[in-house]
Structure formats: structure tokens, C-alpha cells
PDB file of C-alpha atoms in Angstrom:
ATOM      1  CA  MET Q 724     -14.174  22.435 -53.698  1.00  0.00           C
ATOM      2  CA  PRO Q 725     -12.169  20.008 -55.899  1.00  0.00           C
ATOM      3  CA  PRO Q 726      -9.387  18.056 -54.197  1.00  0.00           C
ATOM      4  CA  THR Q 727      -5.876  19.364 -54.607  1.00  0.00           C
ATOM      5  CA  SER Q 728      -3.262  17.547 -56.635  1.00  0.00           C
ATOM      6  CA  ALA Q 729      -1.332  16.813 -53.419  1.00  0.00           C
ATOM      7  CA  ALA Q 730      -4.365  15.091 -51.896  1.00  0.00           C
ATOM      8  CA  GLN Q 731      -4.941  13.100 -55.070  1.00  0.00           C
ATOM      9  CA  SER Q 732      -1.314  11.985 -55.212  1.00  0.00           C
ATOM     10  CA  SER Q 733      -1.394  10.832 -51.573  1.00  0.00           C
ATOM     11  CA  ALA Q 734      -4.478   8.646 -52.012  1.00  0.00           C
ATOM     12  CA  PRO Q 735      -2.793   5.576 -53.600  1.00  0.00           C
ATOM     13  CA  TRP Q 736       0.097   5.275 -51.152  1.00  0.00           C
ATOM     14  CA  LEU Q 737      -2.214   5.942 -48.209  1.00  0.00           C
ATOM     15  CA  SER Q 738      -4.523   3.134 -49.333  1.00  0.00           C
ATOM     16  CA  PHE Q 739      -1.598   0.736 -49.568  1.00  0.00           C
ATOM     17  CA  ALA Q 740      -0.348   1.879 -46.168  1.00  0.00           C
ATOM     18  CA  MET Q 741      -3.759   1.226 -44.607  1.00  0.00           C
ATOM     19  CA  LEU Q 742      -3.773  -2.231 -46.202  1.00  0.00           C
ATOM     20  CA  THR Q 743      -0.476  -2.932 -44.457  1.00  0.00           C
ATOM     21  CA  VAL Q 744      -1.859  -1.586 -41.175  1.00  0.00           C
ATOM     22  CA  PHE Q 745      -4.802  -3.991 -41.403  1.00  0.00           C
ATOM     23  CA  CYS Q 746      -2.703  -7.014 -42.421  1.00  0.00           C
ATOM     24  CA  TRP Q 747       0.015  -6.457 -39.832  1.00  0.00           C
ATOM     25  CA  GLY Q 748      -2.611  -5.595 -37.230  1.00  0.00           C
ATOM     26  CA  THR Q 749      -4.216  -9.032 -37.652  1.00  0.00           C
ATOM     27  CA  TYR Q 750      -0.878 -10.820 -38.052  1.00  0.00           C
ATOM     28  CA  GLY Q 751      -0.205 -11.319 -34.360  1.00  0.00           C
ATOM     29  CA  ILE Q 752      -3.567 -12.783 -33.420  1.00  0.00           C
ATOM     30  CA  PHE Q 753      -3.505 -15.201 -36.373  1.00  0.00           C
ATOM     31  CA  LEU Q 754       0.034 -16.209 -35.404  1.00  0.00           C
ATOM     32  CA  ALA Q 755      -0.928 -16.817 -31.770  1.00  0.00           C
ATOM     33  CA  THR Q 756      -4.131 -18.723 -32.487  1.00  0.00           C
ATOM     34  CA  GLY Q 757      -2.386 -20.697 -35.237  1.00  0.00           C
ATOM     35  CA  SER Q 758       0.285 -21.962 -32.845  1.00  0.00           C
ATOM     36  CA  GLU Q 759      -2.400 -22.834 -30.292  1.00  0.00           C
ATOM     37  CA  GLY Q 760      -4.384 -24.625 -32.999  1.00  0.00           C
ATOM     38  CA  MET Q 761      -1.491 -27.034 -33.552  1.00  0.00           C
ATOM     39  CA  HIS Q 762      -2.342 -28.641 -30.158  1.00  0.00           C
ATOM     40  CA  ASP Q 763       1.334 -29.311 -29.536  1.00  0.00           C
ATOM     41  CA  PRO Q 764       2.683 -27.454 -26.471  1.00  0.00           C
ATOM     42  CA  ALA Q 765       6.259 -28.494 -27.220  1.00  0.00           C
ATOM     43  CA  ASN Q 766       6.505 -27.779 -30.944  1.00  0.00           C
ATOM     44  CA  GLY Q 767       3.309 -25.922 -31.853  1.00  0.00           C
ATOM     45  CA  ARG Q 768       5.107 -22.600 -32.312  1.00  0.00           C
ATOM     46  CA  ILE Q 769       7.677 -24.103 -34.688  1.00  0.00           C
ATOM     47  CA  LYS Q 770       4.919 -25.839 -36.656  1.00  0.00           C
ATOM     48  CA  ALA Q 771       3.119 -22.523 -37.001  1.00  0.00           C
ATOM     49  CA  PHE Q 772       6.358 -20.861 -38.078  1.00  0.00           C
ATOM     50  CA  LEU Q 773       6.742 -23.529 -40.774  1.00  0.00           C
ATOM     51  CA  PHE Q 774       3.423 -22.508 -42.287  1.00  0.00           C
ATOM     52  CA  VAL Q 775       4.384 -18.853 -42.021  1.00  0.00           C
ATOM     53  CA  GLY Q 776       7.365 -19.776 -44.194  1.00  0.00           C
ATOM     54  CA  ILE Q 777       5.090 -21.547 -46.680  1.00  0.00           C
ATOM     55  CA  ALA Q 778       2.919 -18.434 -46.831  1.00  0.00           C
ATOM     56  CA  TYR Q 779       6.021 -16.302 -47.408  1.00  0.00           C
ATOM     57  CA  PHE Q 780       6.972 -18.607 -50.277  1.00  0.00           C
ATOM     58  CA  LEU Q 781       3.547 -18.261 -51.882  1.00  0.00           C
ATOM     59  CA  ALA Q 782       3.206 -14.516 -51.363  1.00  0.00           C
ATOM     60  CA  ALA Q 783       6.826 -13.397 -51.621  1.00  0.00           C
ATOM     61  CA  VAL Q 784       8.304 -15.839 -54.150  1.00  0.00           C
ATOM     62  CA  LEU Q 785       5.666 -17.166 -56.531  1.00  0.00           C
ATOM     63  CA  ALA Q 786       3.586 -13.983 -56.726  1.00  0.00           C
ATOM     64  CA  PRO Q 787       6.446 -11.560 -57.537  1.00  0.00           C
ATOM     65  CA  LEU Q 788       7.985 -14.137 -59.887  1.00  0.00           C
ATOM     66  CA  LEU Q 789       4.766 -14.261 -61.918  1.00  0.00           C
ATOM     67  CA  ILE Q 790       4.520 -10.462 -61.905  1.00  0.00           C
ATOM     68  CA  LEU Q 791       8.099 -10.147 -63.192  1.00  0.00           C
ATOM     69  CA  VAL Q 792       7.506 -12.731 -65.898  1.00  0.00           C
ATOM     70  CA  PHE Q 793       4.263 -11.245 -67.190  1.00  0.00           C
ATOM     71  CA  SER Q 794       5.571  -7.666 -66.997  1.00  0.00           C
ATOM     72  CA  GLY Q 795       8.596  -8.527 -69.102  1.00  0.00           C
ATOM     73  CA  ALA Q 796      11.122  -7.384 -66.497  1.00  0.00           C
ATOM     74  CA  ASN Q 797      14.821  -7.939 -67.088  1.00  0.00           C
ATOM     75  CA  TRP Q 798      16.737 -10.462 -64.964  1.00  0.00           C
ATOM     76  CA  ASP Q 799      19.575  -8.181 -63.926  1.00  0.00           C
ATOM     77  CA  TYR Q 800      20.062  -8.447 -60.160  1.00  0.00           C
ATOM     78  CA  PRO Q 801      22.925  -6.396 -58.663  1.00  0.00           C
ATOM     79  CA  VAL Q 802      24.738  -8.114 -55.796  1.00  0.00           C
ATOM     80  CA  LYS Q 803      24.124  -5.242 -53.365  1.00  0.00           C
ATOM     81  CA  GLY Q 804      20.397  -5.217 -54.030  1.00  0.00           C
ATOM     82  CA  MET Q 805      20.156  -8.990 -53.623  1.00  0.00           C
ATOM     83  CA  ALA Q 806      22.199  -9.021 -50.416  1.00  0.00           C
ATOM     84  CA  LEU Q 807      20.253  -6.242 -48.705  1.00  0.00           C
ATOM     85  CA  SER Q 808      16.912  -7.695 -49.795  1.00  0.00           C
ATOM     86  CA  LEU Q 809      17.940 -11.099 -48.456  1.00  0.00           C
ATOM     87  CA  ILE Q 810      18.892  -9.520 -45.133  1.00  0.00           C
ATOM     88  CA  ALA Q 811      15.502  -7.805 -45.056  1.00  0.00           C
ATOM     89  CA  GLY Q 812      13.784 -11.166 -45.462  1.00  0.00           C
ATOM     90  CA  ILE Q 813      15.921 -12.755 -42.762  1.00  0.00           C
ATOM     91  CA  VAL Q 814      15.242 -10.056 -40.169  1.00  0.00           C
ATOM     92  CA  GLY Q 815      11.541 -10.210 -41.024  1.00  0.00           C
ATOM     93  CA  ALA Q 816      11.454 -13.972 -40.513  1.00  0.00           C
ATOM     94  CA  VAL Q 817      13.457 -13.738 -37.286  1.00  0.00           C
ATOM     95  CA  GLY Q 818      10.998 -11.090 -36.091  1.00  0.00           C
ATOM     96  CA  ALA Q 819       8.077 -13.432 -36.756  1.00  0.00           C
ATOM     97  CA  LEU Q 820       9.866 -16.188 -34.831  1.00  0.00           C
ATOM     98  CA  GLY Q 821      10.497 -13.764 -31.967  1.00  0.00           C
ATOM     99  CA  ALA Q 822       6.789 -12.983 -31.777  1.00  0.00           C
ATOM    100  CA  LEU Q 823       5.968 -16.710 -31.632  1.00  0.00           C
ATOM    101  CA  LEU Q 824       8.521 -17.264 -28.877  1.00  0.00           C
ATOM    102  CA  ALA Q 825       7.009 -14.361 -26.946  1.00  0.00           C
ATOM    103  CA  PHE Q 826       3.576 -15.984 -27.203  1.00  0.00           C
ATOM    104  CA  GLY Q 827       5.074 -19.279 -26.035  1.00  0.00           C
ATOM    105  CA  ALA Q 828       6.533 -17.512 -22.998  1.00  0.00           C
ATOM    106  CA  LYS Q 829       2.972 -16.597 -21.937  1.00  0.00           C
ATOM    107  CA  GLY Q 830       3.033 -13.177 -23.564  1.00  0.00           C
ATOM    108  CA  ASN Q 831      -0.385 -11.666 -24.173  1.00  0.00           C
ATOM    109  CA  PRO Q 832      -0.797 -11.342 -27.989  1.00  0.00           C
ATOM    110  CA  ALA Q 833      -2.302  -7.863 -27.651  1.00  0.00           C
ATOM    111  CA  VAL Q 834       0.598  -6.676 -25.493  1.00  0.00           C
ATOM    112  CA  VAL Q 835       3.298  -8.415 -27.528  1.00  0.00           C
ATOM    113  CA  MET Q 836       2.138  -6.970 -30.837  1.00  0.00           C
ATOM    114  CA  THR Q 837       1.619  -3.512 -29.346  1.00  0.00           C
ATOM    115  CA  ILE Q 838       5.198  -3.483 -28.063  1.00  0.00           C
ATOM    116  CA  ILE Q 839       6.448  -4.681 -31.444  1.00  0.00           C
ATOM    117  CA  PHE Q 840       4.518  -2.126 -33.459  1.00  0.00           C
ATOM    118  CA  ALA Q 841       5.302   0.678 -31.031  1.00  0.00           C
ATOM    119  CA  GLY Q 842       8.999  -0.104 -30.867  1.00  0.00           C
ATOM    120  CA  ALA Q 843       9.608  -1.024 -34.515  1.00  0.00           C
ATOM    121  CA  PRO Q 844       8.891   2.480 -35.897  1.00  0.00           C
ATOM    122  CA  VAL Q 845      11.302   3.981 -33.369  1.00  0.00           C
ATOM    123  CA  VAL Q 846      14.084   1.581 -34.368  1.00  0.00           C
ATOM    124  CA  ASN Q 847      13.277   2.149 -38.042  1.00  0.00           C
ATOM    125  CA  ALA Q 848      13.390   5.939 -37.667  1.00  0.00           C
ATOM    126  CA  ILE Q 849      16.745   5.925 -35.843  1.00  0.00           C
ATOM    127  CA  ILE Q 850      18.371   3.549 -38.348  1.00  0.00           C
ATOM    128  CA  ALA Q 851      16.926   5.471 -41.310  1.00  0.00           C
ATOM    129  CA  LEU Q 852      18.311   8.742 -39.940  1.00  0.00           C
ATOM    130  CA  ALA Q 853      21.699   7.137 -39.362  1.00  0.00           C
ATOM    131  CA  VAL Q 854      21.863   5.608 -42.847  1.00  0.00           C
ATOM    132  CA  LYS Q 855      20.423   8.615 -44.673  1.00  0.00           C
ATOM    133  CA  PRO Q 856      20.861  11.717 -42.485  1.00  0.00           C
ATOM    134  CA  PRO Q 857      18.600  14.701 -43.231  1.00  0.00           C
ATOM    135  CA  ALA Q 858      19.958  17.556 -45.307  1.00  0.00           C
ATOM    136  CA  GLY Q 859      20.577  19.796 -42.306  1.00  0.00           C
ATOM    137  CA  GLY Q 860      21.887  17.043 -40.035  1.00  0.00           C
ATOM    138  CA  TRP Q 861      20.279  15.661 -36.899  1.00  0.00           C
ATOM    139  CA  ALA Q 862      19.785  19.169 -35.555  1.00  0.00           C
ATOM    140  CA  SER Q 863      17.321  19.880 -38.345  1.00  0.00           C
ATOM    141  CA  VAL Q 864      14.932  17.113 -37.265  1.00  0.00           C
ATOM    142  CA  PRO Q 865      11.710  18.787 -36.032  1.00  0.00           C
ATOM    143  CA  ILE Q 866      10.895  18.553 -32.317  1.00  0.00           C
ATOM    144  CA  PRO Q 867       7.442  16.978 -32.988  1.00  0.00           C
ATOM    145  CA  PHE Q 868       9.267  14.069 -34.616  1.00  0.00           C
ATOM    146  CA  TRP Q 869      11.086  13.278 -31.374  1.00  0.00           C
ATOM    147  CA  ILE Q 870       7.897  13.815 -29.385  1.00  0.00           C
ATOM    148  CA  GLY Q 871       6.165  11.250 -31.578  1.00  0.00           C
ATOM    149  CA  MET Q 872       8.895   8.717 -30.911  1.00  0.00           C
ATOM    150  CA  VAL Q 873       8.640   9.281 -27.171  1.00  0.00           C
ATOM    151  CA  CYS Q 874       4.859   8.826 -27.375  1.00  0.00           C
ATOM    152  CA  ALA Q 875       5.333   5.529 -29.233  1.00  0.00           C
ATOM    153  CA  VAL Q 876       7.655   4.213 -26.514  1.00  0.00           C
ATOM    154  CA  LEU Q 877       5.324   5.505 -23.798  1.00  0.00           C
ATOM    155  CA  GLY Q 878       2.365   3.800 -25.448  1.00  0.00           C
ATOM    156  CA  GLY Q 879       4.166   0.454 -25.445  1.00  0.00           C
ATOM    157  CA  ALA Q 880       5.113   0.909 -21.783  1.00  0.00           C
ATOM    158  CA  LEU Q 881       1.528   1.765 -20.780  1.00  0.00           C
ATOM    159  CA  VAL Q 882       0.096  -1.239 -22.619  1.00  0.00           C
ATOM    160  CA  THR Q 883       2.629  -3.500 -20.913  1.00  0.00           C
ATOM    161  CA  LYS Q 884       1.981  -2.117 -17.424  1.00  0.00           C
ATOM    162  CA  PHE Q 885      -1.806  -2.035 -17.679  1.00  0.00           C
ATOM    163  CA  LYS Q 886      -2.349  -5.152 -19.785  1.00  0.00           C
ATOM    164  CA  PRO Q 887      -5.758  -6.850 -19.377  1.00  0.00           C
ATOM    165  CA  ALA Q 888      -6.003  -9.790 -17.013  1.00  0.00           C
ATOM    166  CA  PRO Q 889      -5.935 -13.244 -18.638  1.00  0.00           C
ATOM    167  CA  PRO Q 890      -9.230 -15.153 -18.824  1.00  0.00           C
ATOM    168  CA  HIS Q 891     -10.078 -17.431 -15.903  1.00  0.00           C
ATOM    169  CA  GLY Q 892      -9.417 -21.107 -16.510  1.00  0.00           C
ATOM    170  CA  HIS Q 893     -12.470 -23.205 -17.230  1.00  0.00           C
ATOM    171  CA  LYS Q 894     -13.286 -25.892 -14.672  1.00  0.00           C
ATOM    172  CA  PRO Q 895     -13.156 -29.380 -16.122  1.00  0.00           C
ATOM    173  CA  ALA Q 896     -16.557 -30.819 -16.847  1.00  0.00           C
ATOM    174  CA  ALA Q 897     -17.785 -33.496 -14.467  1.00  0.00           C
ATOM    175  CA  ALA Q 898     -17.443 -37.025 -15.746  1.00  0.00           C
ATOM    176  CA  THR Q 899     -20.720 -38.416 -17.056  1.00  0.00           C
ATOM    177  CA  VAL Q 900     -21.710 -42.083 -17.259  1.00  0.00           C
ATOM    178  CA  PRO Q 901     -22.782 -42.950 -20.814  1.00  0.00           C
ATOM    179  CA  ALA Q 902     -26.388 -44.029 -21.161  1.00  0.00           C
ATOM    180  CA  GLN Q 903     -26.997 -47.753 -21.608  1.00  0.00           C
ATOM    181  CA  SER Q 904     -29.123 -49.224 -24.352  1.00  0.00           C
ATOM    182  CA  PRO Q 905     -32.163 -51.388 -23.393  1.00  0.00           C
ATOM    183  CA  ALA Q 906     -30.240 -54.549 -24.349  1.00  0.00           C
ATOM    184  CA  GLU Q 907     -27.314 -53.570 -22.109  1.00  0.00           C
ATOM    185  CA  GLN Q 908     -29.696 -52.796 -19.212  1.00  0.00           C
ATOM    186  CA  LYS Q 909     -31.389 -56.197 -19.602  1.00  0.00           C
ATOM    187  CA  ALA Q 910     -28.029 -58.038 -19.638  1.00  0.00           C
ATOM    188  CA  ALA Q 911     -26.887 -56.167 -16.524  1.00  0.00           C
ATOM    189  CA  THR Q 912     -30.137 -57.060 -14.708  1.00  0.00           C
ATOM    190  CA  GLU Q 913     -29.765 -60.752 -15.588  1.00  0.00           C
ATOM    191  CA  GLN Q 914     -26.181 -60.776 -14.293  1.00  0.00           C
ATOM    192  CA  LYS Q 915     -27.173 -58.999 -11.085  1.00  0.00           C
ATOM    193  CA  ALA Q 916     -30.115 -61.314 -10.238  1.00  0.00           C
ATOM    194  CA  PRO Q 917     -28.083 -64.519  -9.573  1.00  0.00           C
ATOM    195  CA  ALA Q 918     -25.649 -62.596  -7.407  1.00  0.00           C
ATOM    196  CA  GLU Q 919     -28.496 -61.256  -5.257  1.00  0.00           C
ATOM    197  CA  GLN Q 920     -30.015 -64.761  -4.924  1.00  0.00           C
ATOM    198  CA  LYS Q 921     -26.679 -66.189  -3.691  1.00  0.00           C
ATOM    199  CA  ALA Q 922     -26.385 -63.387  -1.154  1.00  0.00           C
TER     200      ALA Q 922
END
């Protein structure tokens, strides 16, 4: 049976949505391991955040600028659109910094990102409904919608309460004496012999 037009029209946006799911799903672990890879307990998180900013510049400034230039877009930027878009970038960057600070406060990356991605849709849904109320008002919002929000919050709470135990610390390796070359062994023997004769 051929696919319906509705299914065909949903394929592109669903693919892009799944791309975002994958990228944002790996975001937290790369952010945590990147800050650890700086080998700087005091400032490693800020160093990692610096490179997040560089990545934002490459992906969110240069790339769209090239697309606009090659697509022949006009350069008309309304003040409202610029202001709201700038605020969006600021809250996104502050959110990334908040995640890094949570990692620095010994937060488990799996738990931190689960709480973020469970709580963010709830906040987004409430703000979206407040800014653009549905046609029939809040009373027209379907019950399953509210159930889904409760499940998201419950999922974050369960992950936090039953988070996996951290790995056990590795015992430091025993100190080893470096092997001596034959020349070094001979010199040590010659130095030891006179001392033994005097004794």
C-alpha cells in the first residue's frame, strides 16, 4: 500500500528532529569528557566552554552567513527578530554553562543530561502555551498532553533517585625502580667495592 501524503510530508521534519535528538543526546558526554580532558580542575570547565563558543561561531555564524550569501537573501533584519534571536542564543549558551557547572559539582553526566532533557520540554511547553494559547484556551489542551508532561518529570526524578553508582577509584600503581644499563651497574659495583673493603 503506497504511503499517504501525510506520512510523506512528515518524513523530512522527522529526519531533522532525529538528527537533533542524536546531536543533543551526545552533547552532554562530549561536554563532560571535554572538560575533563583539559586536565585543569580549577578552570577546565571554562576552557571547555570557550571551545563550545568557538564551535557555536563556526556552526552558527559562519555557516548561516555563507548560506545567506550564496542563496541571495536580503539583509533586512527587523529589530524584534534580532532581539529575540539574540536572547535565544544567550539562554542556550547559559544552559550549556549550567551543564558544565553541574558536571563540575560532581553531577553524573547521564543524570544531569536526563534531567535537562526531561525538564526542558516541560518548560518549553508551558511557555509556548502561555505565549501562544491554543484556540480553545487552556481547557482545550488534551489530557494525554498533561500526562506526558508528568511522565517527563517523573522520568527525571527516577533517574536522579536511582542513578548508577560512580566507578571505583583506581589504586595508584606501585612505584617501580627503573632498570639500570650494564654501564650503570658496573659503575655502581666499582663504587660499592671500596666501601665494603673499608668496612
